[in-house]
């Protein structure tokens, strides 16, 4: 019990405080509180309640069915440009919020994806998921989206390369997610 | 999202037909990961919900609008880095900002930092990769996002 508490020592107080805050807001009809709960919090919950468990089941399936050798061969240390393209493609077709990309990146890493490709995956998933791009074009125009993506790709490859080097050098052990 | 859900259902069924035991293990593993991350996820969502309330549309227009001058870029970078606003809220919001006179240059800094840097999601990222890596990655992404946003700001109106 204490272990669990320690692991989430910041999370539980926040959650409990929020529950109390929302209950009091409803009790005293405190509008900002109700708005935070109904418009923002509930919106996020609706967004993730299906998306995340689904992502995690995919991660689980990937874990039991895809061998380490296969992952290593396609997106591992010696996968080169092809591996990089493959990992970007995987990130672009992803849907859902950025925090859904973390478990996927984690399992890819555990299965032998090169650190650089892990960080390319995370950056790609945050800048250019195809479902979101359609949305972006609708509101800000094709020129804006295209320009943003074209400029972003070389920059985040540089960021990922630095991160990959750092990650390899510090020789991280796999944490238990 | 719906295609992913359908894909997952089909894959799970196919997997189940081939190997019951493996599939059960896979689902259990995935769910365990989900449950483990849930408290952190909830607390992050709570903080984001409160921040999102405090950062109102009016506030954004005030800080990112024409009157703000160069400061608009700084505000865009700071607000963009802190908040995580899901795309379906962020883009309509960006559309509104554009209509009220916020320039494409400022918006590009806002959108790139918004997408590439997530200070509030660092606790979730750290659960998988550790705090140090998460913080360094976000710092580097911040520099990257400023470069992207800055380049966009410089060339958007010339091409």
Coordinates of C-alpha atoms in Angstrom, one line a residue:
Chain A
X1 CA 0.0 0.0 0.0
X2 CA 2.8 2.4 1.0
X3 CA 4.7 1.5 -2.1
X4 CA 1.7 2.4 -4.3
X5 CA 1.2 5.6 -2.4
X6 CA 4.9 6.6 -2.8
X7 CA 4.8 5.9 -6.5
X8 CA 2.0 8.3 -7.1
X9 CA 2.7 10.7 -4.2
X10 CA 1.8 13.8 -6.3
X11 CA -1.0 12.2 -8.2
X12 CA -3.4 11.1 -5.4
X13 CA -3.4 14.4 -3.6
X14 CA -4.3 16.2 -6.9
X15 CA -7.0 13.7 -7.7
X16 CA -8.6 13.9 -4.2
X17 CA -8.4 17.7 -4.1
X18 CA -10.0 17.9 -7.5
X19 CA -12.9 15.6 -6.5
X20 CA -13.5 17.7 -3.4
X21 CA -13.3 20.9 -5.5
X22 CA -15.8 19.6 -8.1
X23 CA -18.2 18.4 -5.4
X24 CA -18.1 21.7 -3.6
X25 CA -18.5 23.6 -6.9
X26 CA -21.7 21.7 -7.6
X27 CA -22.9 22.1 -4.1
X28 CA -22.4 25.9 -4.1
X29 CA -23.1 26.3 -7.9
X30 CA -19.6 27.7 -8.4
X31 CA -19.5 28.2 -12.2
X32 CA -15.8 28.2 -12.9
X33 CA -15.5 24.9 -11.1
X34 CA -18.4 23.4 -13.0
X35 CA -17.0 24.6 -16.3
X36 CA -13.5 23.2 -15.5
X37 CA -15.2 19.8 -14.9
X38 CA -17.8 19.7 -17.6
X39 CA -16.1 21.5 -20.5
X40 CA -12.4 20.6 -19.9
X41 CA -12.0 17.6 -17.7
X42 CA -14.9 15.7 -19.1
X43 CA -13.8 16.5 -22.7
X44 CA -10.4 15.0 -22.0
X45 CA -11.9 11.9 -20.4
X46 CA -14.1 11.4 -23.4
X47 CA -11.1 11.8 -25.7
X48 CA -9.0 9.2 -23.8
X49 CA -11.5 6.7 -22.4
X50 CA -11.6 4.7 -25.6
X51 CA -8.4 5.8 -27.2
X52 CA -6.0 4.8 -24.5
X53 CA -7.2 1.3 -23.5
X54 CA -7.2 0.6 -27.3
X55 CA -3.7 1.9 -27.7
X56 CA -2.6 -0.2 -24.7
X57 CA -4.2 -3.4 -26.1
X58 CA -2.4 -2.8 -29.4
X59 CA 0.8 -2.4 -27.5
X60 CA 0.2 -5.7 -25.6
X61 CA -0.6 -7.5 -28.9
X62 CA 2.5 -6.1 -30.5
X63 CA 4.5 -7.2 -27.4
X64 CA 3.4 -10.9 -27.7
X65 CA 3.4 -11.3 -31.4
X66 CA 6.2 -9.3 -32.9
X67 CA 9.7 -10.7 -32.2
X68 CA 12.6 -8.6 -31.1
X69 CA 14.6 -9.7 -34.1
X70 CA 12.0 -8.4 -36.5
X71 CA 11.8 -5.0 -34.8
X72 CA 15.6 -4.8 -34.6
X73 CA 16.0 -5.6 -38.2
X74 CA 13.5 -3.0 -39.5
X75 CA 13.9 -0.1 -37.1
X76 CA 17.0 -1.1 -35.0
X77 CA 20.5 0.4 -34.9
X78 CA 21.5 -0.6 -38.4
X79 CA 18.1 0.2 -40.1
X80 CA 19.4 3.4 -41.7
X81 CA 17.2 5.7 -43.7
X82 CA 14.6 3.0 -44.4
X83 CA 14.1 2.5 -40.7
X84 CA 13.7 6.2 -40.2
X85 CA 11.0 6.4 -42.9
X86 CA 9.2 3.4 -41.5
X87 CA 9.1 4.8 -38.0
X88 CA 7.9 8.2 -39.3
X89 CA 5.1 6.6 -41.3
X90 CA 4.1 4.6 -38.2
X91 CA 3.9 7.9 -36.2
X92 CA 2.0 9.8 -38.9
X93 CA -0.8 7.4 -39.1
X94 CA -1.3 7.4 -35.3
X95 CA -4.3 8.9 -33.8
X96 CA -5.1 10.2 -30.4
X97 CA -3.3 12.5 -27.9
X98 CA 0.4 12.6 -27.5
X99 CA 0.3 10.7 -24.3
X100 CA -0.9 7.7 -26.2
X101 CA 2.4 7.8 -28.1
X102 CA 4.5 7.2 -25.0
X103 CA 3.5 3.6 -24.4
X104 CA 4.0 2.8 -28.1
X105 CA 7.4 4.4 -28.0
X106 CA 8.2 2.5 -24.8
X107 CA 7.3 -0.9 -26.3
X108 CA 9.2 -0.1 -29.5
X109 CA 12.2 0.7 -27.4
X110 CA 11.9 -2.5 -25.3
X111 CA 11.8 -4.5 -28.5
X112 CA 15.0 -3.2 -29.9
X113 CA 14.2 0.0 -31.8
X114 CA 17.2 2.3 -32.0
X115 CA 17.1 5.2 -29.5
X116 CA 17.2 7.7 -32.4
X117 CA 14.2 6.1 -34.0
X118 CA 12.3 6.2 -30.7
X119 CA 12.8 10.0 -30.5
X120 CA 12.0 10.4 -34.2
X121 CA 8.8 8.5 -33.5
X122 CA 7.9 10.8 -30.5
X123 CA 8.6 14.0 -32.5
X124 CA 6.7 12.8 -35.6
X125 CA 3.7 11.8 -33.6
X126 CA 3.6 15.2 -32.0
X127 CA 4.0 17.3 -35.2
X128 CA 2.2 15.6 -38.0
X129 CA -0.5 13.0 -37.3
X130 CA -2.5 12.6 -40.5
X131 CA -5.9 12.9 -38.8
X132 CA -4.9 16.1 -37.2
X133 CA -3.3 17.6 -40.3
X134 CA -6.6 17.5 -42.1
X135 CA -8.0 19.5 -39.3
X136 CA -5.1 22.0 -39.3
X137 CA -5.5 22.6 -43.1
X138 CA -9.1 23.3 -42.6
X139 CA -8.5 26.1 -40.1
X140 CA -5.1 27.5 -41.0
X141 CA -4.7 26.6 -44.7
X142 CA -2.6 24.2 -46.7
X143 CA 0.4 26.6 -47.0
X144 CA 0.7 26.9 -43.2
X145 CA 0.6 23.1 -42.6
X146 CA 2.9 22.2 -45.4
X147 CA 5.5 24.8 -44.5
X148 CA 5.3 23.8 -40.8
X149 CA 5.8 20.1 -41.6
X150 CA 8.6 20.7 -44.1
X151 CA 10.6 22.9 -41.8
X152 CA 9.9 20.6 -38.8
X153 CA 11.2 17.4 -40.2
X154 CA 14.9 18.2 -40.5
X155 CA 14.9 20.0 -37.2
X156 CA 13.3 17.1 -35.3
X157 CA 15.7 14.6 -37.0
X158 CA 18.5 16.7 -35.5
X159 CA 16.8 16.7 -32.1
X160 CA 16.2 13.0 -32.3
X161 CA 19.8 12.3 -33.2
X162 CA 21.1 14.3 -30.3
X163 CA 18.6 12.5 -28.0
X164 CA 19.6 9.2 -29.3
X165 CA 23.3 9.8 -28.7
X166 CA 22.5 11.0 -25.2
X167 CA 20.2 8.1 -24.5
X168 CA 22.8 5.5 -25.7
X169 CA 25.6 7.1 -23.8
X170 CA 23.7 7.1 -20.5
X171 CA 22.9 3.5 -21.2
X172 CA 19.4 3.5 -19.8
X173 CA 18.0 0.3 -18.3
X174 CA 14.4 -0.5 -19.3
X175 CA 12.1 0.9 -16.7
X176 CA 9.0 -1.0 -15.7
X177 CA 6.3 1.1 -17.3
Chain B
X1 CA -9.7 7.3 -33.8
X2 CA -12.5 5.0 -35.1
X3 CA -10.2 3.2 -37.6
X4 CA -7.8 2.4 -34.9
X5 CA -10.5 1.0 -32.7
X6 CA -11.8 -1.2 -35.5
X7 CA -8.3 -2.4 -36.3
X8 CA -7.6 -3.2 -32.7
X9 CA -10.9 -5.2 -32.4
X10 CA -10.1 -7.2 -35.6
X11 CA -6.5 -7.8 -34.6
X12 CA -7.6 -9.0 -31.1
X13 CA -10.1 -11.4 -32.7
X14 CA -7.6 -12.8 -35.2
X15 CA -5.0 -13.1 -32.4
X16 CA -7.5 -14.9 -30.2
X17 CA -8.3 -17.4 -33.0
X18 CA -4.7 -18.2 -33.4
X19 CA -3.6 -18.3 -29.8
X20 CA -5.9 -17.9 -26.9
X21 CA -3.2 -17.9 -24.2
X22 CA -1.0 -15.3 -26.0
X23 CA -4.0 -13.0 -26.6
X24 CA -5.0 -13.1 -23.0
X25 CA -1.5 -12.3 -22.0
X26 CA -1.4 -9.4 -24.4
X27 CA -4.6 -7.9 -23.2
X28 CA -3.7 -8.3 -19.6
X29 CA -0.3 -6.7 -20.2
X30 CA -1.8 -3.8 -22.0
X31 CA -4.4 -3.2 -19.3
X32 CA -1.8 -3.4 -16.6
X33 CA 0.2 -0.7 -18.3
X34 CA -2.9 1.4 -18.6
X35 CA -3.9 1.0 -14.9
X36 CA -0.3 1.8 -13.8
X37 CA -0.3 5.0 -15.8
X38 CA -3.9 6.0 -14.9
X39 CA -3.3 8.0 -11.6
X40 CA -0.6 10.1 -13.3
X41 CA -2.7 10.6 -16.4
X42 CA -5.7 11.7 -14.3
X43 CA -3.7 14.2 -12.3
X44 CA -2.1 15.6 -15.5
X45 CA -5.6 15.9 -17.1
X46 CA -6.8 17.7 -13.9
X47 CA -4.0 20.2 -14.0
X48 CA -4.5 20.7 -17.8
X49 CA -8.2 21.3 -17.3
X50 CA -7.6 24.0 -14.7
X51 CA -4.8 25.7 -16.8
X52 CA -7.0 25.5 -19.9
X53 CA -9.8 27.4 -17.9
X54 CA -7.4 30.1 -16.8
X55 CA -6.0 30.6 -20.3
X56 CA -9.2 31.9 -21.8
X57 CA -9.7 32.9 -25.5
X58 CA -9.8 36.6 -24.4
X59 CA -6.5 36.2 -22.6
X60 CA -4.9 34.6 -25.6
X61 CA -6.1 37.4 -27.9
X62 CA -4.8 40.0 -25.6
X63 CA -1.3 38.4 -25.3
X64 CA -0.9 37.2 -28.9
X65 CA -2.6 40.1 -30.7
X66 CA -1.2 43.0 -32.6
X67 CA -0.9 45.3 -29.6
X68 CA 1.4 42.8 -27.9
X69 CA 4.2 43.4 -30.5
X70 CA 7.3 41.3 -30.1
X71 CA 6.1 40.1 -26.7
X72 CA 3.5 38.2 -28.6
X73 CA 6.2 35.7 -29.7
X74 CA 7.4 35.2 -26.2
X75 CA 3.8 34.7 -24.9
X76 CA 3.1 32.3 -27.8
X77 CA 6.2 30.2 -26.9
X78 CA 5.4 30.2 -23.2
X79 CA 1.7 29.4 -23.5
X80 CA 2.4 26.9 -26.2
X81 CA 5.0 25.0 -24.2
X82 CA 2.9 24.8 -21.0
X83 CA -0.5 23.9 -22.3
X84 CA -1.4 20.7 -24.1
X85 CA -4.5 21.5 -26.0
X86 CA -6.0 18.7 -28.1
X87 CA -6.0 19.4 -31.8
X88 CA -9.8 19.6 -32.1
X89 CA -9.8 22.5 -29.7
X90 CA -6.4 24.1 -30.7
X91 CA -7.1 24.5 -34.4
X92 CA -10.5 26.1 -34.1
X93 CA -9.0 28.3 -31.5
X94 CA -6.1 29.2 -33.9
X95 CA -8.7 30.0 -36.5
X96 CA -10.4 32.4 -34.1
X97 CA -7.1 34.0 -33.2
X98 CA -6.3 34.5 -36.9
X99 CA -9.6 36.2 -37.4
X100 CA -9.0 38.6 -34.5
X101 CA -5.8 39.7 -36.1
X102 CA -3.1 37.4 -34.6
X103 CA -0.5 37.0 -37.3
X104 CA 0.5 33.7 -38.9
X105 CA 4.0 34.3 -37.6
X106 CA 2.9 34.3 -34.0
X107 CA 0.5 31.4 -34.6
X108 CA 3.3 29.3 -36.0
X109 CA 5.3 29.8 -32.8
X110 CA 2.2 29.0 -30.8
X111 CA 1.3 25.9 -32.8
X112 CA 4.8 24.4 -33.0
X113 CA 5.5 24.8 -29.3
X114 CA 2.1 23.5 -28.5
X115 CA 2.7 20.4 -30.5
X116 CA 6.4 19.7 -29.8
X117 CA 6.7 20.7 -26.2
X118 CA 4.6 19.4 -23.4
X119 CA 5.7 20.6 -20.0
X120 CA 2.5 19.3 -18.4
X121 CA 2.9 15.8 -19.9
X122 CA 6.4 15.4 -18.6
X123 CA 5.2 13.3 -15.6
X124 CA 3.6 10.8 -18.0
X125 CA 6.6 10.7 -20.3
X126 CA 8.8 10.2 -17.2
X127 CA 6.9 7.1 -16.2
X128 CA 8.2 5.5 -19.3
X129 CA 11.6 7.1 -20.0
X130 CA 12.6 8.7 -16.7
X131 CA 12.5 12.4 -15.6
X132 CA 15.9 13.3 -17.0
X133 CA 15.3 12.1 -20.5
X134 CA 11.8 13.6 -20.5
X135 CA 13.1 17.0 -19.4
X136 CA 16.0 17.0 -21.8
X137 CA 13.8 15.9 -24.7
X138 CA 11.3 18.7 -24.0
X139 CA 14.0 21.3 -23.7
X140 CA 15.6 20.3 -27.0
X141 CA 12.1 20.2 -28.6
X142 CA 11.6 23.7 -27.3
X143 CA 14.7 24.9 -29.0
X144 CA 13.5 23.0 -32.1
X145 CA 10.0 24.5 -32.0
X146 CA 11.4 28.0 -31.6
X147 CA 13.6 27.4 -34.7
X148 CA 10.6 26.1 -36.7
X149 CA 8.3 28.9 -35.5
X150 CA 11.0 31.5 -36.1
X151 CA 11.7 30.3 -39.6
X152 CA 8.0 30.2 -40.4
X153 CA 7.6 33.7 -39.0
X154 CA 10.4 34.9 -41.2
X155 CA 9.4 33.4 -44.5
X156 CA 5.6 32.9 -44.3
X157 CA 4.6 36.2 -45.8
X158 CA 7.3 36.1 -48.5
X159 CA 6.5 32.8 -50.3

